[in-house]
Short mmCIF file of C-alpha atoms and ligand atoms in Angstrom, two decimals:
data_model
loop_
_atom_site.label_atom_id
_atom_site.label_comp_id
_atom_site.label_asym_id
_atom_site.label_seq_id
_atom_site.Cartn_x
_atom_site.Cartn_y
_atom_site.Cartn_z
CA MET D 1 8.30 21.25 10.07
CA ILE D 2 5.49 19.76 12.15
CA LYS D 3 3.73 16.71 10.75
CA ARG D 4 -0.04 16.72 10.67
CA THR D 5 -2.10 14.73 13.14
CA PHE D 6 -5.70 14.63 11.98
CA ALA D 7 -7.22 14.25 15.44
CA ASP D 8 -6.46 16.34 18.51
CA ILE D 9 -6.03 15.19 22.09
CA ASP D 10 -9.72 15.58 22.97
CA ARG D 11 -10.85 13.50 20.01
CA ILE D 12 -8.24 10.79 20.74
CA LYS D 13 -9.23 10.69 24.42
CA GLU D 14 -12.85 10.33 23.34
CA ILE D 15 -11.97 7.37 21.11
CA THR D 16 -9.83 5.66 23.76
CA GLN D 17 -12.78 5.67 26.17
CA SER D 18 -14.40 2.94 24.10
CA HIS D 19 -11.40 1.62 22.14
CA PRO D 20 -8.17 1.14 24.07
CA THR D 21 -4.83 1.77 22.38
CA PRO D 22 -3.12 0.61 20.29
CA PHE D 23 -5.11 1.18 17.11
CA HIS D 24 -4.62 2.51 13.62
CA LEU D 25 -6.64 5.64 12.91
CA TYR D 26 -7.55 6.65 9.34
CA ASP D 27 -8.80 9.95 8.00
CA GLU D 28 -11.69 9.81 5.54
CA ARG D 29 -11.37 13.47 4.64
CA GLY D 30 -7.67 13.12 3.83
CA ILE D 31 -8.29 10.00 1.75
CA ARG D 32 -10.95 11.74 -0.34
CA GLU D 33 -8.82 14.86 -0.78
CA ARG D 34 -5.91 12.73 -1.95
CA ALA D 35 -8.14 10.81 -4.35
CA ARG D 36 -9.46 14.04 -5.90
CA LEU D 37 -5.97 15.47 -6.23
CA LEU D 38 -4.78 12.36 -8.06
CA LYS D 39 -7.74 12.52 -10.45
CA LYS D 40 -7.02 16.20 -11.05
CA ALA D 41 -3.36 15.45 -11.85
CA PHE D 42 -4.39 13.03 -14.61
CA ALA D 43 -7.61 14.69 -15.74
CA TRP D 44 -5.91 15.40 -19.10
CA ASN D 45 -6.09 11.65 -19.83
CA PRO D 46 -9.75 10.71 -20.39
CA GLY D 47 -9.19 7.01 -19.66
CA PHE D 48 -7.25 7.58 -16.44
CA ARG D 49 -8.03 5.15 -13.63
CA GLU D 50 -6.52 4.42 -10.22
CA PHE D 51 -6.66 0.78 -9.07
CA PHE D 52 -5.91 1.07 -5.35
CA ALA D 53 -3.32 -1.49 -4.23
CA VAL D 54 -5.43 -3.48 -1.77
CA LYS D 55 -2.38 -4.96 -0.07
CA ALA D 56 -1.56 -1.53 1.38
CA THR D 57 -4.78 -1.23 3.41
CA PRO D 58 -7.06 -4.25 2.98
CA ASN D 59 -10.13 -2.95 4.75
CA PRO D 60 -13.58 -2.84 3.11
CA ALA D 61 -14.45 0.54 4.68
CA ILE D 62 -11.41 2.05 2.99
CA LEU D 63 -12.15 0.31 -0.31
CA ARG D 64 -15.74 1.65 -0.25
CA ILE D 65 -14.50 5.24 0.13
CA LEU D 66 -12.15 4.74 -2.81
CA LYS D 67 -14.89 3.10 -4.84
CA GLU D 68 -17.07 6.17 -4.25
CA GLU D 69 -14.20 8.24 -5.63
CA GLY D 70 -14.29 6.13 -8.77
CA PHE D 71 -11.31 3.90 -8.09
CA GLY D 72 -10.89 0.21 -8.81
CA THR D 73 -8.64 -2.24 -6.98
CA ASP D 74 -5.28 -3.84 -7.66
CA CYS D 75 -5.29 -7.36 -6.23
CA SER D 76 -2.61 -10.03 -6.13
CA SER D 77 -4.03 -12.70 -3.84
CA TYR D 78 -7.15 -14.81 -3.46
CA THR D 79 -8.38 -12.96 -0.38
CA GLU D 80 -7.73 -9.56 -1.93
CA LEU D 81 -9.93 -10.62 -4.84
CA LEU D 82 -12.64 -11.76 -2.39
CA LEU D 83 -12.44 -8.48 -0.49
CA SER D 84 -12.79 -6.55 -3.71
CA GLU D 85 -15.79 -8.64 -4.74
CA ALA D 86 -17.36 -8.15 -1.29
CA VAL D 87 -17.46 -4.36 -1.72
CA GLY D 88 -18.80 -4.69 -5.25
CA ILE D 89 -15.61 -3.95 -7.16
CA THR D 90 -15.55 -6.56 -9.94
CA GLY D 91 -14.92 -6.94 -13.67
CA SER D 92 -12.51 -4.54 -15.31
CA ASP D 93 -12.51 -2.48 -12.10
CA ILE D 94 -10.03 -5.07 -10.81
CA MET D 95 -6.43 -5.26 -11.96
CA PHE D 96 -5.01 -8.63 -11.01
CA SER D 97 -1.23 -8.15 -10.69
CA SER D 98 -0.04 -11.41 -9.16
CA ASN D 99 3.16 -13.40 -9.33
CA ALA D 100 4.01 -17.04 -8.54
CA THR D 101 0.29 -17.42 -9.26
CA GLN D 102 -1.63 -20.55 -8.31
CA ALA D 103 -4.27 -21.89 -10.68
CA HIS D 104 -7.24 -21.18 -8.38
CA LEU D 105 -6.29 -17.50 -8.30
CA TYR D 106 -6.48 -17.21 -12.07
CA THR D 107 -9.78 -19.09 -11.94
CA LEU D 108 -11.26 -16.57 -9.50
CA ALA D 109 -9.79 -13.53 -11.28
CA HIS D 110 -11.19 -14.81 -14.56
CA LYS D 111 -14.59 -15.52 -13.00
CA LEU D 112 -14.72 -11.97 -11.61
CA GLY D 113 -13.77 -10.58 -15.02
CA ALA D 114 -10.63 -8.89 -13.66
CA ILE D 115 -7.97 -7.52 -15.99
CA ILE D 116 -5.19 -10.09 -15.69
CA ASN D 117 -1.66 -8.70 -15.60
CA LEU D 118 0.72 -11.57 -16.42
CA ASP D 119 3.97 -11.63 -14.48
CA ASP D 120 5.85 -14.07 -16.69
CA PHE D 121 6.11 -15.52 -20.17
CA THR D 122 5.38 -19.05 -18.91
CA HIS D 123 2.10 -17.80 -17.43
CA ILE D 124 0.70 -17.42 -20.94
CA ASP D 125 0.43 -21.19 -21.39
CA PHE D 126 -0.46 -21.62 -17.73
CA LEU D 127 -3.34 -19.15 -17.87
CA ASN D 128 -4.47 -20.64 -21.16
CA SER D 129 -4.62 -24.10 -19.59
CA VAL D 130 -6.45 -22.83 -16.48
CA CYS D 131 -9.16 -20.63 -17.99
CA GLY D 132 -8.17 -19.55 -21.49
CA ILE D 133 -6.75 -16.23 -22.65
CA PRO D 134 -9.17 -13.34 -22.15
CA LYS D 135 -9.74 -10.75 -24.87
CA THR D 136 -7.99 -8.08 -22.82
CA ILE D 137 -4.64 -8.92 -21.26
CA CYS D 138 -1.78 -7.03 -19.63
CA CYS D 139 1.90 -7.95 -19.26
CA ARG D 140 4.36 -6.78 -16.65
CA PHE D 141 7.70 -5.47 -17.92
CA ASN D 142 11.08 -5.71 -16.19
CA PRO D 143 13.84 -3.82 -18.06
CA GLY D 144 16.62 -5.32 -15.88
CA GLY D 145 19.67 -3.32 -14.84
CA LEU D 146 19.38 -0.24 -12.67
CA PHE D 147 16.52 2.21 -13.01
CA THR D 148 17.80 5.77 -12.98
CA ALA D 149 16.19 9.17 -13.18
CA SER D 150 18.58 12.03 -14.07
CA THR D 151 21.67 9.96 -13.01
CA HIS D 152 20.08 9.09 -9.66
CA VAL D 153 19.63 5.33 -9.14
CA MET D 154 16.05 4.73 -8.01
CA ASP D 155 16.03 0.96 -7.72
CA ASN D 156 17.45 -2.28 -9.10
CA PRO D 157 14.94 -4.07 -11.39
CA GLY D 158 17.71 -6.45 -12.49
CA ASP D 159 17.50 -7.95 -9.03
CA ALA D 160 13.68 -8.05 -8.91
CA LYS D 161 11.69 -11.25 -9.41
CA PHE D 162 8.88 -9.53 -11.31
CA GLY D 163 7.95 -9.22 -14.94
CA PHE D 164 8.93 -10.21 -18.49
CA THR D 165 12.27 -9.33 -20.10
CA ARG D 166 12.07 -7.11 -23.15
CA GLU D 167 12.49 -10.00 -25.58
CA GLN D 168 9.88 -12.08 -23.73
CA LEU D 169 7.43 -9.21 -23.95
CA PHE D 170 7.60 -8.98 -27.76
CA GLU D 171 7.40 -12.76 -28.07
CA GLY D 172 4.61 -12.84 -25.48
CA PHE D 173 2.46 -10.26 -27.24
CA ARG D 174 2.73 -12.23 -30.50
CA LYS D 175 1.86 -15.44 -28.74
CA LEU D 176 -1.09 -13.87 -26.88
CA ARG D 177 -2.45 -12.51 -30.16
CA GLY D 178 -2.22 -15.99 -31.61
CA LEU D 179 -4.23 -17.28 -28.64
CA GLY D 180 -7.01 -14.77 -29.16
CA ALA D 181 -6.06 -11.71 -27.10
CA GLN D 182 -7.37 -8.58 -28.80
CA THR D 183 -6.49 -5.61 -26.60
CA PHE D 184 -3.37 -5.13 -24.53
CA GLY D 185 -1.91 -3.28 -21.59
CA VAL D 186 1.65 -2.80 -20.41
CA HIS D 187 2.61 -2.57 -16.74
CA ALA D 188 5.80 -1.96 -14.76
CA PHE D 189 6.70 -1.28 -11.14
CA LEU D 190 10.39 -0.40 -11.02
CA ALA D 191 10.95 1.54 -7.80
CA SER D 192 9.23 1.75 -4.44
CA ASN D 193 8.60 4.76 -2.18
CA THR D 194 10.28 7.12 -4.63
CA GLN D 195 11.12 10.63 -3.47
CA GLY D 196 10.87 13.69 -5.69
CA ASN D 197 8.67 13.94 -8.79
CA ALA D 198 10.82 12.23 -11.43
CA TYR D 199 9.83 8.56 -11.09
CA TYR D 200 6.48 8.46 -12.89
CA PRO D 201 7.56 10.70 -15.80
CA GLU D 202 10.74 8.60 -16.33
CA LEU D 203 8.83 5.32 -16.06
CA ALA D 204 6.11 6.65 -18.36
CA ARG D 205 8.69 7.53 -21.02
CA VAL D 206 10.16 4.02 -20.86
CA LEU D 207 6.73 2.37 -21.11
CA PHE D 208 5.46 4.75 -23.81
CA ASN D 209 8.49 4.05 -26.04
CA LEU D 210 8.05 0.36 -25.38
CA ALA D 211 4.36 0.51 -26.24
CA VAL D 212 5.10 2.25 -29.55
CA GLU D 213 7.60 -0.48 -30.49
CA LEU D 214 5.32 -3.27 -29.31
CA SER D 215 2.42 -1.97 -31.31
CA ARG D 216 4.59 -1.53 -34.45
CA GLU D 217 6.37 -4.86 -34.25
CA THR D 218 3.63 -7.15 -32.97
CA GLY D 219 0.54 -5.34 -34.27
CA ALA D 220 -0.93 -5.47 -30.76
CA ASP D 221 -3.74 -3.02 -30.03
CA ILE D 222 -2.45 -1.32 -26.87
CA ARG D 223 -5.25 0.32 -24.92
CA PHE D 224 -3.70 1.10 -21.55
CA ILE D 225 -0.40 1.63 -19.77
CA ASN D 226 -0.25 0.91 -16.06
CA LEU D 227 2.32 2.96 -14.14
CA SER D 228 1.55 0.88 -11.03
CA GLY D 229 2.62 2.09 -7.55
CA GLY D 230 5.83 3.53 -6.22
CA ILE D 231 5.18 7.20 -5.53
CA GLY D 232 6.52 7.84 -2.04
CA ILE D 233 5.44 10.07 0.81
CA PRO D 234 7.47 12.40 3.04
CA TYR D 235 8.00 10.16 6.07
CA ARG D 236 10.43 12.66 7.61
CA PRO D 237 9.12 16.11 8.47
CA ASP D 238 11.84 17.70 6.32
CA ASP D 239 11.29 15.48 3.26
CA PRO D 240 9.78 17.52 0.44
CA ALA D 241 6.25 16.36 -0.36
CA GLN D 242 5.63 14.74 -3.74
CA ASP D 243 3.81 17.15 -6.04
CA ILE D 244 1.28 14.97 -7.83
CA LEU D 245 0.19 17.80 -10.12
CA ALA D 246 3.80 18.22 -11.31
CA ILE D 247 4.08 14.43 -11.65
CA GLY D 248 0.91 14.32 -13.77
CA GLU D 249 2.27 17.15 -15.91
CA GLY D 250 5.58 15.32 -16.38
CA VAL D 251 3.71 12.24 -17.55
CA ARG D 252 1.58 14.37 -19.87
CA GLN D 253 4.70 15.79 -21.56
CA ALA D 254 6.08 12.29 -22.17
CA TYR D 255 2.67 11.22 -23.48
CA ASN D 256 2.54 14.12 -25.92
CA GLU D 257 6.12 13.60 -27.06
CA VAL D 258 6.03 9.82 -27.49
CA LEU D 259 2.53 8.37 -27.74
CA VAL D 260 0.62 11.10 -29.58
CA PRO D 261 3.02 11.36 -32.57
CA ALA D 262 2.96 7.55 -32.85
CA GLY D 263 -0.81 7.56 -33.23
CA LEU D 264 -1.37 6.19 -29.73
CA GLY D 265 -2.98 9.34 -28.35
CA ASP D 266 -6.02 7.50 -27.00
CA VAL D 267 -4.14 5.13 -24.67
CA ALA D 268 -5.53 5.18 -21.12
CA LEU D 269 -3.23 5.56 -18.12
CA TYR D 270 -3.69 3.46 -15.04
CA THR D 271 -2.07 3.70 -11.62
CA GLU D 272 -1.97 1.31 -8.65
CA LEU D 273 -0.92 3.64 -5.89
CA GLY D 274 -1.10 2.35 -2.34
CA ARG D 275 1.31 4.33 -0.20
CA PHE D 276 0.66 7.67 -1.90
CA MET D 277 -3.09 7.26 -1.44
CA LEU D 278 -3.24 6.04 2.15
CA GLY D 279 0.16 6.38 3.84
CA GLU D 280 -0.24 9.84 5.32
CA ASN D 281 -3.92 9.23 6.06
CA GLY D 282 -3.26 6.75 8.84
CA GLY D 283 -1.52 6.87 12.20
CA LEU D 284 -0.77 4.27 14.87
CA ILE D 285 -2.03 5.50 18.23
CA THR D 286 -0.22 3.98 21.19
CA THR D 287 0.26 4.71 24.90
CA ALA D 288 3.53 5.02 26.81
CA ILE D 289 3.30 2.33 29.49
CA HIS D 290 6.85 2.15 30.89
CA GLU D 291 10.07 4.06 30.96
CA LYS D 292 13.35 2.26 31.31
CA HIS D 293 16.77 3.67 32.16
CA ILE D 294 19.73 1.43 31.33
CA TYR D 295 22.52 2.16 28.84
CA LYS D 296 19.96 4.12 26.87
CA GLU D 297 16.66 5.75 27.72
CA TYR D 298 13.60 3.78 26.65
CA ILE D 299 9.94 4.55 26.37
CA CYS D 300 7.96 1.32 26.11
CA VAL D 301 4.57 1.48 24.42
CA ASP D 302 1.56 -0.83 24.11
CA ALA D 303 2.02 -1.28 20.34
CA ASN D 304 4.79 -3.40 18.89
CA ALA D 305 6.21 -4.39 15.52
CA SER D 306 3.27 -6.71 14.88
CA ASN D 307 1.19 -3.53 14.48
CA LEU D 308 3.77 -1.79 12.29
CA MET D 309 6.59 -3.82 10.84
CA ARG D 310 8.29 -1.21 8.67
CA PRO D 311 10.83 0.07 11.24
CA ALA D 312 11.94 -3.49 12.13
CA MET D 313 11.87 -4.77 8.56
CA TYR D 314 13.26 -1.82 6.58
CA LYS D 315 14.73 0.37 9.33
CA ALA D 316 12.06 2.78 8.09
CA TYR D 317 11.64 6.16 9.75
CA HIS D 318 8.21 6.91 11.17
CA HIS D 319 7.79 10.29 12.77
CA ILE D 320 6.35 10.40 16.30
CA THR D 321 4.27 13.15 17.86
CA VAL D 322 3.56 13.12 21.59
CA ILE D 323 -0.10 14.10 21.67
CA GLY D 324 -0.72 17.21 23.75
CA LYS D 325 3.00 18.12 23.71
CA GLU D 326 3.15 19.25 20.08
CA GLY D 327 4.71 22.59 20.97
CA ALA D 328 7.13 21.23 23.60
CA GLU D 329 10.85 21.21 22.96
CA ALA D 330 12.47 17.87 22.10
CA THR D 331 14.89 17.84 25.02
CA ARG D 332 15.13 14.05 25.50
CA VAL D 333 16.55 11.27 23.37
CA TYR D 334 14.69 7.96 23.51
CA ASP D 335 14.41 4.57 21.92
CA VAL D 336 10.67 3.90 21.63
CA SER D 337 10.13 0.17 21.94
CA GLY D 338 7.43 -2.45 21.74
CA SER D 339 7.14 -5.69 23.68
CA LEU D 340 8.43 -8.32 21.25
CA CYS D 341 11.40 -10.40 22.35
CA GLU D 342 13.40 -9.00 19.44
CA ASN D 343 15.72 -6.04 19.76
CA ASN D 344 14.58 -4.67 16.42
CA ASP D 345 11.13 -4.04 17.89
CA LYS D 346 11.75 -0.31 18.13
CA PHE D 347 9.58 2.37 16.53
CA ALA D 348 12.35 4.92 16.97
CA ILE D 349 16.04 4.83 17.84
CA ASP D 350 17.86 7.79 19.40
CA ARG D 351 14.86 10.00 18.69
CA ALA D 352 14.73 13.52 20.12
CA LEU D 353 11.30 13.96 21.71
CA PRO D 354 9.69 16.05 24.43
CA PRO D 355 9.90 14.49 27.91
CA ILE D 356 7.36 11.64 27.88
CA ASP D 357 5.24 10.68 30.90
CA ILE D 358 3.63 7.30 31.44
CA GLY D 359 0.13 7.50 30.00
CA ASP D 360 1.10 9.92 27.23
CA ILE D 361 -0.35 9.04 23.85
CA LEU D 362 2.09 8.75 20.97
CA TRP D 363 1.05 9.22 17.37
CA ILE D 364 3.24 7.19 15.04
CA HIS D 365 2.78 8.86 11.66
CA ASP D 366 2.21 7.59 8.15
CA THR D 367 0.98 4.10 8.95
CA GLY D 368 -2.04 4.19 6.63
CA ALA D 369 -0.39 2.03 3.96
CA HIS D 370 1.63 -1.13 4.56
CA GLY D 371 1.02 -0.59 8.29
CA HIS D 372 -1.68 -2.77 9.84
CA ALA D 373 -1.64 -4.78 6.61
CA MET D 374 1.86 -6.12 7.28
CA GLY D 375 0.92 -7.16 10.80
CA TYR D 376 1.78 -10.61 12.06
CA ASN D 377 1.38 -12.72 15.16
CA TYR D 378 4.95 -13.39 16.24
CA ASN D 379 5.36 -13.80 19.99
CA GLY D 380 1.64 -14.45 20.20
CA SER D 381 1.03 -10.77 19.51
CA LEU D 382 -2.50 -9.79 18.65
CA ARG D 383 -3.06 -7.28 15.88
CA SER D 384 -4.74 -4.01 16.75
CA ALA D 385 -8.06 -2.46 15.81
CA GLU D 386 -8.55 -0.04 12.93
CA ILE D 387 -10.72 3.04 13.37
CA LEU D 388 -11.94 5.41 10.71
CA LEU D 389 -12.38 9.08 11.46
CA ARG D 390 -15.39 10.08 9.40
CA GLU D 391 -15.66 13.30 7.43
CA ASP D 392 -18.53 14.45 9.68
CA GLY D 393 -16.26 14.19 12.74
CA GLY D 394 -17.58 10.86 14.01
CA PHE D 395 -15.51 7.73 14.22
CA GLU D 396 -16.16 4.12 13.38
CA LEU D 397 -14.54 0.84 14.32
CA ILE D 398 -13.68 -0.79 11.00
CA ARG D 399 -11.74 -3.75 12.39
CA ARG D 400 -11.79 -4.95 15.97
CA ALA D 401 -8.59 -5.94 17.73
CA GLU D 402 -7.68 -9.62 17.63
CA THR D 403 -8.51 -11.75 20.65
CA PRO D 404 -6.72 -14.82 21.99
CA GLY D 405 -9.56 -16.80 20.38
CA ASP D 406 -8.57 -15.41 16.98
CA TYR D 407 -4.98 -16.37 17.60
CA PHE D 408 -5.84 -19.95 18.56
CA THR D 409 -8.59 -20.50 16.06
CA THR D 410 -6.51 -22.47 13.56
CA LEU D 411 -5.25 -24.91 16.17
CA VAL D 412 -7.03 -28.24 16.12
CA ASP D 413 -6.02 -29.14 19.65
CA PRO D 414 -9.00 -30.21 21.85
CA ASP D 415 -7.40 -28.92 25.09
CA VAL D 416 -7.03 -25.46 23.61
CA ALA D 417 -10.63 -25.60 22.39
CA ARG D 418 -11.81 -26.53 25.91
CA MET D 419 -9.76 -23.73 27.48
CA LEU D 420 -11.25 -21.20 25.06
CA GLU D 421 -14.76 -22.41 25.76
CA ALA D 422 -14.20 -21.95 29.48
CA GLN D 423 -13.00 -18.37 28.97
CA GLN D 424 -15.16 -15.31 29.17
CA PRO D 425 -15.98 -13.89 25.74
CA GLN D 426 -13.51 -11.16 24.82
CA PRO D 427 -14.71 -7.59 24.40
CA LEU D 428 -15.08 -6.63 20.76
CA THR D 429 -12.69 -3.69 20.90
C1 PLP Z 501 2.64 -3.06 -3.77
C2 PLP Z 501 2.14 -2.82 -5.13
C3 PLP Z 501 1.57 -1.59 -5.48
C4 PLP Z 501 1.47 -0.42 -4.53
O1 PLP Z 501 2.73 0.07 -4.20
P1 PLP Z 501 2.87 1.44 -3.37
O2 PLP Z 501 4.34 1.53 -3.13
O3 PLP Z 501 2.08 1.28 -2.15
O4 PLP Z 501 2.37 2.54 -4.23
C5 PLP Z 501 1.07 -1.46 -6.75
N1 PLP Z 501 1.13 -2.46 -7.64
C6 PLP Z 501 1.67 -3.66 -7.36
C7 PLP Z 501 1.68 -4.72 -8.38
C8 PLP Z 501 2.21 -3.87 -6.10
O5 PLP Z 501 2.76 -5.04 -5.81
#
């Protein structure tokens, strides 16, 4: 199967005239379509709300599109809260799902009126000492052990640092009630980038049963259940796509079987999807600048792992399309590498591709979530620009590329400051 590129060679050439590669390109139309599909899948639940996981794509232009679609934000850091505030997403439109939380983060989350999702039992007293316990509070659950769906192990929560144990959750709800909390939510994130459609329905069943017990045993008034993130995307062309309508239907069945008979049929469902929302709606556009023939065949490109860390960090597969050669046969086998002095800086290893010429543009797929956001400056690398392809066909620079000045800006060295002052200003592309 061929993976979709949402801009053709003419459009990409047009963009590169003013904005040199590498850059991440996002697709407004695809983002809106995905948002509407998600809302459709959960339309049966009147309180349904998606809180987009800001960490996946922390760009205000993206957050504004999602806000227009009715979404809130899921934040876990100080700057993510600020970004959310900057685009006018505040109050209960923010879910604050942090861990190892510093006091000033709770202060800001509280000031913004965010829904605070506690990661740990000890944070009850901590939050209380920082800003008091708000009327609405959420707690993050970690069931421990392995999380399985129809005998298939999805992930290992027992090894994860997040959340309350089961016992802590019951104790915590009682304690929070005693401290003035009036309405409650339950949250869990048990598996990442899940394939197939089983994860959400299985997770929902676990959380729904838990909510019924919590409400019976602690008397807590549970108003929402947050299924968090974790729905994957088909990174490989042959991976089956997740069917969000089937996922929504699976969750609805669990809801009707567990929550409705228990008298909890008005509980709202929340999600915090990052990858599923944005992953396929972004691509990293890079140019082949060298070929190298040693013990293997290399194509060297102008992007590197600082623009997309997932292959180096997780050995993640990202599909590559050679723009303009979509129909050509994949008769060569290449490693596609970046410039970092690290042998894991490879976007692809032993990848069958059409013959690549210097100057060819490569589209590295599915970089819209956890792509640019995970960028870093190792080796003095500068992070790339981000460009948004608008629904009307135009495009817009939504983050310029970093300059040497950006890289040096935190140094307090006077010689560096003098050198920068003597330099020509960098172009803003
Ligand atoms: C990372 C994260 C998400 C988003 O995860 P995806 O895999 O991108 O869907 C949601 N919620 C929390 C608390 C997270 O840490």
